[in-house]
Amino acid sequence: MARWFVVLGLCLLFPSAFAQSPDGAPAAAGSCVACHGAEGQGSGAFPHLAGLGEAYLRRQLDAFASGERVNAIMKPIASGLSESQRQAVAGYFSGLEMAPTEAAGGPPPDGPGRTLAVHGRWQQDLPACVQCHGPGGQGIGEDFPPLAGQPAAYLEDQLKAWRAGNRPAGPQGLMGHIAERLDDDDLKAVAAYFAALPAATAEAGDD
Ligand code: HEC
Ligand code: HEC
């Protein structure tokens, strides 16, 4: 009997905690793991979500639901979530640590992809990708997602989506301007470069 009073007391104190499964995941996250991995670490061609900024993840879910970010798989999934469920899953995956991965195909090769990533192309007003995506493509803060370790085909598709107007350009339209200056060879090279870098959660203390 006393036990039930304790449980009731806890429910009143932490109502949100009891809308979650025992491991702390919001119920809505259960349907994500088939494609994005049990820990949000990604699988095969599916991008990892663990450790990405909460604001970034929420923005993507809203954009899939509204159709601004065009994707046939994610549209029905995101539309099926309420606003508070989108917020909950964004917070949940953002809070998961991305376990360091091995570099996919050994260390990334020197070449045009690396040059673009690390130095940019100033004669075209193209800043280095790492200026916004962080050293090693590990991401910076809430709004600049990591690129390291995401599947190459996924990264390439995103750059193509901006060029085709199938993805909102994001804060200040930054990525729209960048993608339109990249040709097909650039896309392939820079996507392959970041995909080959090991993914890991940025330093502790990120918020
Ligand atoms: C059937 C497979 C599948 C399931 C289930 C699924 N996703 Fe996805 N998800 C994808 C694919 C494919 C993409 C890549 C879309 C693209 O290319 O734009 C994606 C992309 C995403 C992105 C964008 C990541 C980024 O870096 O911008 C987010 C956020 C996301 N999914 C969240 C979720 C959440 C949350 C759930 C569960 C509620 C979920 N997904 C369930 C297949 C799936
Ligand atoms: C001036 C800052 C800036 C620079 C430089 C920059 N990016 Fe981005 N990038 C962003 C922002 C902001 C986002 C998030 C957009 C959003 O919220 O939808 C982003 C998102 C992305 C994504 C989507 C990641 C995902 O998980 O879906 C890819 C891919 C990407 N950038 C590639 C690149 C590449 C390649 C370069 C270099 C050629 C580059 N970016 C340079 C700001 C920048």
PDB file of C-alpha atoms and ligand atoms in Angstrom:
ATOM      1  CA  MET A   1       0.000   0.000   0.000  1.00  0.00           C
ATOM      2  CA  ALA A   2       2.690   2.456   1.048  1.00  0.00           C
ATOM      3  CA  ARG A   3       4.408   1.677  -2.247  1.00  0.00           C
ATOM      4  CA  TRP A   4       1.482   3.060  -4.203  1.00  0.00           C
ATOM      5  CA  PHE A   5       1.604   6.291  -2.293  1.00  0.00           C
ATOM      6  CA  VAL A   6       5.258   6.639  -3.229  1.00  0.00           C
ATOM      7  CA  VAL A   7       4.482   6.018  -6.888  1.00  0.00           C
ATOM      8  CA  LEU A   8       1.585   8.449  -6.795  1.00  0.00           C
ATOM      9  CA  GLY A   9       3.795  11.027  -5.122  1.00  0.00           C
ATOM     10  CA  LEU A  10       6.461  10.618  -7.787  1.00  0.00           C
ATOM     11  CA  CYS A  11       3.893  10.932 -10.552  1.00  0.00           C
ATOM     12  CA  LEU A  12       2.725  14.220  -9.137  1.00  0.00           C
ATOM     13  CA  LEU A  13       6.250  15.486  -8.746  1.00  0.00           C
ATOM     14  CA  PHE A  14       7.548  14.360 -12.140  1.00  0.00           C
ATOM     15  CA  PRO A  15       4.537  13.876 -14.405  1.00  0.00           C
ATOM     16  CA  SER A  16       6.593  13.922 -17.605  1.00  0.00           C
ATOM     17  CA  ALA A  17       8.891  11.155 -16.385  1.00  0.00           C
ATOM     18  CA  PHE A  18       5.989   8.758 -16.257  1.00  0.00           C
ATOM     19  CA  ALA A  19       4.926   9.363 -19.828  1.00  0.00           C
ATOM     20  CA  GLN A  20       8.210   7.719 -20.779  1.00  0.00           C
ATOM     21  CA  SER A  21       9.336   4.136 -21.078  1.00  0.00           C
ATOM     22  CA  PRO A  22      11.559   2.761 -18.293  1.00  0.00           C
ATOM     23  CA  ASP A  23      14.816   3.728 -20.050  1.00  0.00           C
ATOM     24  CA  GLY A  24      13.767   7.372 -20.216  1.00  0.00           C
ATOM     25  CA  ALA A  25      12.838   7.408 -23.906  1.00  0.00           C
ATOM     26  CA  PRO A  26       9.578   9.150 -24.783  1.00  0.00           C
ATOM     27  CA  ALA A  27       7.123   6.578 -26.165  1.00  0.00           C
ATOM     28  CA  ALA A  28       7.188   8.247 -29.593  1.00  0.00           C
ATOM     29  CA  ALA A  29      10.902   7.482 -29.948  1.00  0.00           C
ATOM     30  CA  GLY A  30      10.205   3.756 -30.024  1.00  0.00           C
ATOM     31  CA  SER A  31       9.157   3.918 -33.651  1.00  0.00           C
ATOM     32  CA  CYS A  32      12.340   5.700 -34.725  1.00  0.00           C
ATOM     33  CA  VAL A  33      14.850   3.056 -33.763  1.00  0.00           C
ATOM     34  CA  ALA A  34      14.053   0.676 -36.625  1.00  0.00           C
ATOM     35  CA  CYS A  35      15.726   3.099 -39.003  1.00  0.00           C
ATOM     36  CA  HIS A  36      17.823   5.416 -36.828  1.00  0.00           C
ATOM     37  CA  GLY A  37      19.237   2.739 -34.523  1.00  0.00           C
ATOM     38  CA  ALA A  38      18.432   1.801 -30.935  1.00  0.00           C
ATOM     39  CA  GLU A  39      20.614   4.626 -29.593  1.00  0.00           C
ATOM     40  CA  GLY A  40      19.954   7.048 -32.437  1.00  0.00           C
ATOM     41  CA  GLN A  41      23.358   6.096 -33.808  1.00  0.00           C
ATOM     42  CA  GLY A  42      22.045   5.671 -37.358  1.00  0.00           C
ATOM     43  CA  SER A  43      22.135   2.542 -39.435  1.00  0.00           C
ATOM     44  CA  GLY A  44      23.141   1.940 -43.023  1.00  0.00           C
ATOM     45  CA  ALA A  45      21.817   4.786 -45.143  1.00  0.00           C
ATOM     46  CA  PHE A  46      19.866   6.346 -42.244  1.00  0.00           C
ATOM     47  CA  PRO A  47      21.428   9.388 -40.584  1.00  0.00           C
ATOM     48  CA  HIS A  48      22.309   9.366 -36.914  1.00  0.00           C
ATOM     49  CA  LEU A  49      20.285  11.605 -34.610  1.00  0.00           C
ATOM     50  CA  ALA A  50      22.198  11.140 -31.343  1.00  0.00           C
ATOM     51  CA  GLY A  51      23.829  14.312 -30.117  1.00  0.00           C
ATOM     52  CA  LEU A  52      22.364  16.617 -32.796  1.00  0.00           C
ATOM     53  CA  GLY A  53      21.055  19.954 -31.489  1.00  0.00           C
ATOM     54  CA  GLU A  54      17.561  19.870 -30.047  1.00  0.00           C
ATOM     55  CA  ALA A  55      16.517  23.009 -31.939  1.00  0.00           C
ATOM     56  CA  TYR A  56      17.935  21.555 -35.153  1.00  0.00           C
ATOM     57  CA  LEU A  57      16.064  18.251 -34.744  1.00  0.00           C
ATOM     58  CA  ARG A  58      12.813  19.997 -33.908  1.00  0.00           C
ATOM     59  CA  ARG A  59      13.130  22.237 -36.957  1.00  0.00           C
ATOM     60  CA  GLN A  60      13.673  19.211 -39.203  1.00  0.00           C
ATOM     61  CA  LEU A  61      10.634  17.375 -37.832  1.00  0.00           C
ATOM     62  CA  ASP A  62       8.468  20.460 -38.354  1.00  0.00           C
ATOM     63  CA  ALA A  63       9.812  20.839 -41.899  1.00  0.00           C
ATOM     64  CA  PHE A  64       9.158  17.180 -42.762  1.00  0.00           C
ATOM     65  CA  ALA A  65       5.616  17.499 -41.404  1.00  0.00           C
ATOM     66  CA  SER A  66       4.855  20.681 -43.347  1.00  0.00           C
ATOM     67  CA  GLY A  67       6.417  19.239 -46.498  1.00  0.00           C
ATOM     68  CA  GLU A  68       8.984  22.054 -46.743  1.00  0.00           C
ATOM     69  CA  ARG A  69      11.656  19.414 -46.352  1.00  0.00           C
ATOM     70  CA  VAL A  70      10.536  16.887 -48.925  1.00  0.00           C
ATOM     71  CA  ASN A  71      10.866  13.259 -47.882  1.00  0.00           C
ATOM     72  CA  ALA A  72       8.301  10.542 -48.521  1.00  0.00           C
ATOM     73  CA  ILE A  73       9.428   8.397 -45.585  1.00  0.00           C
ATOM     74  CA  MET A  74       9.716  11.074 -42.900  1.00  0.00           C
ATOM     75  CA  LYS A  75       6.619  13.087 -43.875  1.00  0.00           C
ATOM     76  CA  PRO A  76       3.995  10.673 -42.528  1.00  0.00           C
ATOM     77  CA  ILE A  77       6.146   9.897 -39.493  1.00  0.00           C
ATOM     78  CA  ALA A  78       6.653  13.545 -38.526  1.00  0.00           C
ATOM     79  CA  SER A  79       3.036  14.457 -39.319  1.00  0.00           C
ATOM     80  CA  GLY A  80       1.903  11.675 -37.002  1.00  0.00           C
ATOM     81  CA  LEU A  81       3.633  13.303 -34.032  1.00  0.00           C
ATOM     82  CA  SER A  82       1.983  16.054 -32.006  1.00  0.00           C
ATOM     83  CA  GLU A  83       3.953  19.242 -31.323  1.00  0.00           C
ATOM     84  CA  SER A  84       4.838  18.044 -27.854  1.00  0.00           C
ATOM     85  CA  GLN A  85       5.912  14.625 -29.136  1.00  0.00           C
ATOM     86  CA  ARG A  86       8.211  16.314 -31.693  1.00  0.00           C
ATOM     87  CA  GLN A  87       9.715  18.362 -28.930  1.00  0.00           C
ATOM     88  CA  ALA A  88      10.098  15.288 -26.726  1.00  0.00           C
ATOM     89  CA  VAL A  89      11.851  13.151 -29.338  1.00  0.00           C
ATOM     90  CA  ALA A  90      14.088  16.074 -30.370  1.00  0.00           C
ATOM     91  CA  GLY A  91      15.135  16.532 -26.751  1.00  0.00           C
ATOM     92  CA  TYR A  92      15.614  12.816 -26.277  1.00  0.00           C
ATOM     93  CA  PHE A  93      17.863  12.168 -29.290  1.00  0.00           C
ATOM     94  CA  SER A  94      19.759  15.379 -28.684  1.00  0.00           C
ATOM     95  CA  GLY A  95      20.592  14.160 -25.207  1.00  0.00           C
ATOM     96  CA  LEU A  96      21.961  10.792 -26.343  1.00  0.00           C
ATOM     97  CA  GLU A  97      25.723  10.461 -26.682  1.00  0.00           C
ATOM     98  CA  MET A  98      26.930   9.534 -30.125  1.00  0.00           C
ATOM     99  CA  ALA A  99      29.346   6.689 -29.506  1.00  0.00           C
ATOM    100  CA  PRO A 100      32.576   7.350 -31.386  1.00  0.00           C
ATOM    101  CA  THR A 101      32.569   5.395 -34.638  1.00  0.00           C
ATOM    102  CA  GLU A 102      35.521   4.109 -36.555  1.00  0.00           C
ATOM    103  CA  ALA A 103      36.289   6.128 -39.644  1.00  0.00           C
ATOM    104  CA  ALA A 104      34.051   4.433 -42.207  1.00  0.00           C
ATOM    105  CA  GLY A 105      36.626   3.648 -44.849  1.00  0.00           C
ATOM    106  CA  GLY A 106      39.862   4.511 -43.092  1.00  0.00           C
ATOM    107  CA  PRO A 107      41.064   8.112 -42.839  1.00  0.00           C
ATOM    108  CA  PRO A 108      39.511  10.415 -45.427  1.00  0.00           C
ATOM    109  CA  PRO A 109      41.695  10.907 -48.473  1.00  0.00           C
ATOM    110  CA  ASP A 110      43.388  14.155 -49.318  1.00  0.00           C
ATOM    111  CA  GLY A 111      41.734  15.629 -52.358  1.00  0.00           C
ATOM    112  CA  PRO A 112      39.144  18.109 -53.537  1.00  0.00           C
ATOM    113  CA  GLY A 113      36.614  17.087 -50.848  1.00  0.00           C
ATOM    114  CA  ARG A 114      39.056  17.826 -48.062  1.00  0.00           C
ATOM    115  CA  THR A 115      40.148  21.108 -49.657  1.00  0.00           C
ATOM    116  CA  LEU A 116      36.573  22.323 -49.816  1.00  0.00           C
ATOM    117  CA  ALA A 117      35.793  21.139 -46.284  1.00  0.00           C
ATOM    118  CA  VAL A 118      38.861  22.629 -44.645  1.00  0.00           C
ATOM    119  CA  HIS A 119      39.701  25.646 -46.823  1.00  0.00           C
ATOM    120  CA  GLY A 120      36.569  26.516 -48.784  1.00  0.00           C
ATOM    121  CA  ARG A 121      36.890  28.282 -52.088  1.00  0.00           C
ATOM    122  CA  TRP A 122      37.245  31.948 -51.463  1.00  0.00           C
ATOM    123  CA  GLN A 123      37.224  33.082 -55.094  1.00  0.00           C
ATOM    124  CA  GLN A 124      33.608  31.827 -55.108  1.00  0.00           C
ATOM    125  CA  ASP A 125      32.762  33.242 -51.700  1.00  0.00           C
ATOM    126  CA  LEU A 126      32.529  29.723 -50.373  1.00  0.00           C
ATOM    127  CA  PRO A 127      33.628  29.469 -46.744  1.00  0.00           C
ATOM    128  CA  ALA A 128      35.180  26.275 -45.400  1.00  0.00           C
ATOM    129  CA  CYS A 129      32.526  23.837 -44.218  1.00  0.00           C
ATOM    130  CA  VAL A 130      34.345  23.370 -40.909  1.00  0.00           C
ATOM    131  CA  GLN A 131      33.853  27.069 -40.107  1.00  0.00           C
ATOM    132  CA  CYS A 132      30.245  26.320 -39.316  1.00  0.00           C
ATOM    133  CA  HIS A 133      30.244  22.549 -38.877  1.00  0.00           C
ATOM    134  CA  GLY A 134      33.197  22.548 -36.515  1.00  0.00           C
ATOM    135  CA  PRO A 135      36.647  20.996 -36.612  1.00  0.00           C
ATOM    136  CA  GLY A 136      36.386  17.466 -37.965  1.00  0.00           C
ATOM    137  CA  GLY A 137      32.748  18.169 -38.914  1.00  0.00           C
ATOM    138  CA  GLN A 138      31.672  17.497 -35.318  1.00  0.00           C
ATOM    139  CA  GLY A 139      28.987  20.186 -35.284  1.00  0.00           C
ATOM    140  CA  ILE A 140      28.694  23.392 -33.242  1.00  0.00           C
ATOM    141  CA  GLY A 141      25.972  24.158 -30.722  1.00  0.00           C
ATOM    142  CA  GLU A 142      22.283  23.835 -31.471  1.00  0.00           C
ATOM    143  CA  ASP A 143      22.119  24.976 -35.051  1.00  0.00           C
ATOM    144  CA  PHE A 144      25.155  23.653 -36.903  1.00  0.00           C
ATOM    145  CA  PRO A 145      24.723  19.904 -37.194  1.00  0.00           C
ATOM    146  CA  PRO A 146      27.621  17.453 -37.294  1.00  0.00           C
ATOM    147  CA  LEU A 147      28.466  16.008 -40.702  1.00  0.00           C
ATOM    148  CA  ALA A 148      31.142  13.527 -39.601  1.00  0.00           C
ATOM    149  CA  GLY A 149      30.103   9.920 -39.964  1.00  0.00           C
ATOM    150  CA  GLN A 150      26.760  10.621 -41.644  1.00  0.00           C
ATOM    151  CA  PRO A 151      26.190   8.363 -44.678  1.00  0.00           C
ATOM    152  CA  ALA A 152      27.765   9.811 -47.842  1.00  0.00           C
ATOM    153  CA  ALA A 153      24.613   9.308 -49.909  1.00  0.00           C
ATOM    154  CA  TYR A 154      22.571  11.086 -47.232  1.00  0.00           C
ATOM    155  CA  LEU A 155      24.896  14.117 -47.166  1.00  0.00           C
ATOM    156  CA  GLU A 156      24.933  14.314 -50.938  1.00  0.00           C
ATOM    157  CA  ASP A 157      21.130  14.125 -51.077  1.00  0.00           C
ATOM    158  CA  GLN A 158      20.825  17.037 -48.657  1.00  0.00           C
ATOM    159  CA  LEU A 159      23.033  19.279 -50.776  1.00  0.00           C
ATOM    160  CA  LYS A 160      21.020  18.317 -53.854  1.00  0.00           C
ATOM    161  CA  ALA A 161      17.783  18.986 -51.977  1.00  0.00           C
ATOM    162  CA  TRP A 162      18.878  22.572 -51.303  1.00  0.00           C
ATOM    163  CA  ARG A 163      19.806  23.098 -54.925  1.00  0.00           C
ATOM    164  CA  ALA A 164      16.404  21.738 -55.980  1.00  0.00           C
ATOM    165  CA  GLY A 165      14.466  23.742 -53.367  1.00  0.00           C
ATOM    166  CA  ASN A 166      13.404  20.573 -51.539  1.00  0.00           C
ATOM    167  CA  ARG A 167      14.766  21.569 -48.160  1.00  0.00           C
ATOM    168  CA  PRO A 168      14.398  24.893 -46.310  1.00  0.00           C
ATOM    169  CA  ALA A 169      17.687  26.761 -46.283  1.00  0.00           C
ATOM    170  CA  GLY A 170      17.829  26.883 -42.486  1.00  0.00           C
ATOM    171  CA  PRO A 171      18.976  29.766 -40.280  1.00  0.00           C
ATOM    172  CA  GLN A 172      19.721  32.869 -42.363  1.00  0.00           C
ATOM    173  CA  GLY A 173      19.455  30.838 -45.549  1.00  0.00           C
ATOM    174  CA  LEU A 174      23.058  29.814 -45.085  1.00  0.00           C
ATOM    175  CA  MET A 175      23.011  26.370 -46.664  1.00  0.00           C
ATOM    176  CA  GLY A 176      20.966  27.429 -49.669  1.00  0.00           C
ATOM    177  CA  HIS A 177      23.666  29.903 -50.686  1.00  0.00           C
ATOM    178  CA  ILE A 178      26.414  27.368 -50.149  1.00  0.00           C
ATOM    179  CA  ALA A 179      24.800  24.457 -51.977  1.00  0.00           C
ATOM    180  CA  GLU A 180      24.071  26.516 -55.064  1.00  0.00           C
ATOM    181  CA  ARG A 181      27.805  27.152 -55.506  1.00  0.00           C
ATOM    182  CA  LEU A 182      28.691  23.456 -55.466  1.00  0.00           C
ATOM    183  CA  ASP A 183      28.718  21.378 -58.657  1.00  0.00           C
ATOM    184  CA  ASP A 184      28.053  17.639 -58.802  1.00  0.00           C
ATOM    185  CA  ASP A 185      31.715  16.701 -58.389  1.00  0.00           C
ATOM    186  CA  ASP A 186      31.998  18.995 -55.347  1.00  0.00           C
ATOM    187  CA  LEU A 187      28.957  17.389 -53.717  1.00  0.00           C
ATOM    188  CA  LYS A 188      30.266  13.906 -54.156  1.00  0.00           C
ATOM    189  CA  ALA A 189      33.772  14.739 -52.958  1.00  0.00           C
ATOM    190  CA  VAL A 190      32.776  16.711 -49.875  1.00  0.00           C
ATOM    191  CA  ALA A 191      30.079  14.189 -48.885  1.00  0.00           C
ATOM    192  CA  ALA A 192      32.588  11.337 -49.151  1.00  0.00           C
ATOM    193  CA  TYR A 193      35.080  13.309 -47.085  1.00  0.00           C
ATOM    194  CA  PHE A 194      32.734  13.952 -44.146  1.00  0.00           C
ATOM    195  CA  ALA A 195      31.222  10.452 -44.286  1.00  0.00           C
ATOM    196  CA  ALA A 196      34.703   9.005 -43.800  1.00  0.00           C
ATOM    197  CA  LEU A 197      35.396  11.050 -40.659  1.00  0.00           C
ATOM    198  CA  PRO A 198      34.661   9.351 -37.334  1.00  0.00           C
ATOM    199  CA  ALA A 199      31.467  10.550 -35.645  1.00  0.00           C
ATOM    200  CA  ALA A 200      31.520  11.389 -31.971  1.00  0.00           C
ATOM    201  CA  THR A 201      29.531  13.598 -29.673  1.00  0.00           C
ATOM    202  CA  ALA A 202      31.105  17.015 -29.242  1.00  0.00           C
ATOM    203  CA  GLU A 203      32.834  17.706 -25.911  1.00  0.00           C
ATOM    204  CA  ALA A 204      30.768  17.377 -22.795  1.00  0.00           C
ATOM    205  CA  GLY A 205      29.308  20.681 -21.741  1.00  0.00           C
ATOM    206  CA  ASP A 206      27.642  21.406 -25.074  1.00  0.00           C
ATOM    207  CA  ASP A 207      24.199  22.812 -24.606  1.00  0.00           C
TER     208      ASP A 207
HETATM  209  C1  HEC B   1      11.257   3.839 -42.064  1.00  0.00           C
HETATM  210  C2  HEC B   1      12.494   4.486 -41.697  1.00  0.00           C
HETATM  211  C3  HEC B   1      12.449   5.683 -40.750  1.00  0.00           C
HETATM  212  C4  HEC B   1      11.814   5.777 -39.526  1.00  0.00           C
HETATM  213  C5  HEC B   1      10.946   4.740 -38.831  1.00  0.00           C
HETATM  214  C6  HEC B   1      12.160   7.084 -39.005  1.00  0.00           C
HETATM  215  N1  HEC B   1      12.969   7.748 -39.883  1.00  0.00           N
HETATM  216 FE1  HEC B   1      13.768   9.595 -39.610  1.00  0.00          FE
HETATM  217  N2  HEC B   1      14.687   9.469 -41.426  1.00  0.00           N
HETATM  218  C7  HEC B   1      14.551   8.446 -42.318  1.00  0.00           C
HETATM  219  C8  HEC B   1      15.211   8.791 -43.564  1.00  0.00           C
HETATM  220  C9  HEC B   1      15.275   7.958 -44.838  1.00  0.00           C
HETATM  221  C10 HEC B   1      15.779  10.068 -43.376  1.00  0.00           C
HETATM  222  C11 HEC B   1      16.567  10.915 -44.385  1.00  0.00           C
HETATM  223  C12 HEC B   1      15.610  11.888 -45.031  1.00  0.00           C
HETATM  224  C13 HEC B   1      16.257  12.781 -46.038  1.00  0.00           C
HETATM  225  O1  HEC B   1      17.032  12.287 -46.861  1.00  0.00           O
HETATM  226  O2  HEC B   1      15.972  13.979 -45.987  1.00  0.00           O
HETATM  227  C14 HEC B   1      15.435  10.469 -42.021  1.00  0.00           C
HETATM  228  C15 HEC B   1      15.807  11.683 -41.456  1.00  0.00           C
HETATM  229  C16 HEC B   1      15.440  12.101 -40.202  1.00  0.00           C
HETATM  230  C17 HEC B   1      15.843  13.356 -39.597  1.00  0.00           C
HETATM  231  C18 HEC B   1      16.753  14.391 -40.209  1.00  0.00           C
HETATM  232  C19 HEC B   1      18.166  14.206 -39.667  1.00  0.00           C
HETATM  233  C20 HEC B   1      19.102  15.327 -40.051  1.00  0.00           C
HETATM  234  O3  HEC B   1      20.306  15.171 -39.784  1.00  0.00           O
HETATM  235  O4  HEC B   1      18.663  16.359 -40.574  1.00  0.00           O
HETATM  236  C21 HEC B   1      15.257  13.417 -38.367  1.00  0.00           C
HETATM  237  C22 HEC B   1      15.378  14.544 -37.364  1.00  0.00           C
HETATM  238  C23 HEC B   1      14.513  12.196 -38.191  1.00  0.00           C
HETATM  239  N3  HEC B   1      14.628  11.409 -39.322  1.00  0.00           N
HETATM  240  C24 HEC B   1      13.795  11.880 -37.040  1.00  0.00           C
HETATM  241  C25 HEC B   1      13.052  10.727 -36.876  1.00  0.00           C
HETATM  242  C26 HEC B   1      12.255  10.450 -35.701  1.00  0.00           C
HETATM  243  C27 HEC B   1      12.182  11.349 -34.484  1.00  0.00           C
HETATM  244  C28 HEC B   1      11.649   9.256 -35.912  1.00  0.00           C
HETATM  245  C29 HEC B   1      10.643   8.529 -35.016  1.00  0.00           C
HETATM  246  C30 HEC B   1       9.507   9.303 -34.567  1.00  0.00           C
HETATM  247  C31 HEC B   1      12.078   8.771 -37.227  1.00  0.00           C
HETATM  248  N4  HEC B   1      12.923   9.705 -37.776  1.00  0.00           N
HETATM  249  C32 HEC B   1      11.693   7.573 -37.796  1.00  0.00           C
HETATM  250  C33 HEC B   1      13.910   7.239 -42.078  1.00  0.00           C
HETATM  251  C34 HEC B   1      13.166   6.931 -40.964  1.00  0.00           C
HETATM  252  C1  HEC B   2      27.991  29.809 -42.797  1.00  0.00           C
HETATM  253  C2  HEC B   2      27.730  28.561 -42.068  1.00  0.00           C
HETATM  254  C3  HEC B   2      27.787  27.251 -42.841  1.00  0.00           C
HETATM  255  C4  HEC B   2      28.795  26.818 -43.681  1.00  0.00           C
HETATM  256  C5  HEC B   2      30.056  27.543 -44.095  1.00  0.00           C
HETATM  257  C6  HEC B   2      28.410  25.499 -44.112  1.00  0.00           C
HETATM  258  N1  HEC B   2      27.228  25.122 -43.535  1.00  0.00           N
HETATM  259 FE1  HEC B   2      26.252  23.338 -43.795  1.00  0.00          FE
HETATM  260  N2  HEC B   2      24.789  23.933 -42.495  1.00  0.00           N
HETATM  261  C7  HEC B   2      24.720  25.173 -41.894  1.00  0.00           C
HETATM  262  C8  HEC B   2      23.497  25.242 -41.109  1.00  0.00           C
HETATM  263  C9  HEC B   2      23.007  26.421 -40.286  1.00  0.00           C
HETATM  264  C10 HEC B   2      22.842  23.997 -41.268  1.00  0.00           C
HETATM  265  C11 HEC B   2      21.487  23.574 -40.660  1.00  0.00           C
HETATM  266  C12 HEC B   2      20.392  23.914 -41.630  1.00  0.00           C
HETATM  267  C13 HEC B   2      19.025  23.624 -41.073  1.00  0.00           C
HETATM  268  O1  HEC B   2      18.777  23.965 -39.917  1.00  0.00           O
HETATM  269  O2  HEC B   2      18.202  23.056 -41.803  1.00  0.00           O
HETATM  270  C14 HEC B   2      23.692  23.193 -42.143  1.00  0.00           C
HETATM  271  C15 HEC B   2      23.389  21.886 -42.533  1.00  0.00           C
HETATM  272  C16 HEC B   2      24.157  21.136 -43.410  1.00  0.00           C
HETATM  273  C17 HEC B   2      23.849  19.780 -43.820  1.00  0.00           C
HETATM  274  C18 HEC B   2      22.672  18.938 -43.360  1.00  0.00           C
HETATM  275  C19 HEC B   2      23.112  17.992 -42.273  1.00  0.00           C
HETATM  276  C20 HEC B   2      22.049  17.017 -41.890  1.00  0.00           C
HETATM  277  O3  HEC B   2      22.208  16.338 -40.849  1.00  0.00           O
HETATM  278  O4  HEC B   2      21.031  16.891 -42.596  1.00  0.00           O
HETATM  279  C21 HEC B   2      24.819  19.419 -44.714  1.00  0.00           C
HETATM  280  C22 HEC B   2      24.921  18.100 -45.463  1.00  0.00           C
HETATM  281  C23 HEC B   2      25.745  20.522 -44.832  1.00  0.00           C
HETATM  282  N3  HEC B   2      25.310  21.556 -44.026  1.00  0.00           N
HETATM  283  C24 HEC B   2      26.873  20.498 -45.608  1.00  0.00           C
HETATM  284  C25 HEC B   2      27.800  21.540 -45.702  1.00  0.00           C
HETATM  285  C26 HEC B   2      28.979  21.494 -46.536  1.00  0.00           C
HETATM  286  C27 HEC B   2      29.392  20.318 -47.390  1.00  0.00           C
HETATM  287  C28 HEC B   2      29.616  22.688 -46.388  1.00  0.00           C
HETATM  288  C29 HEC B   2      30.862  23.192 -47.075  1.00  0.00           C
HETATM  289  C30 HEC B   2      30.862  23.142 -48.535  1.00  0.00           C
HETATM  290  C31 HEC B   2      28.818  23.469 -45.432  1.00  0.00           C
HETATM  291  N4  HEC B   2      27.735  22.740 -45.058  1.00  0.00           N
HETATM  292  C32 HEC B   2      29.150  24.747 -45.007  1.00  0.00           C
HETATM  293  C33 HEC B   2      25.660  26.184 -41.983  1.00  0.00           C
HETATM  294  C34 HEC B   2      26.814  26.163 -42.748  1.00  0.00           C
END
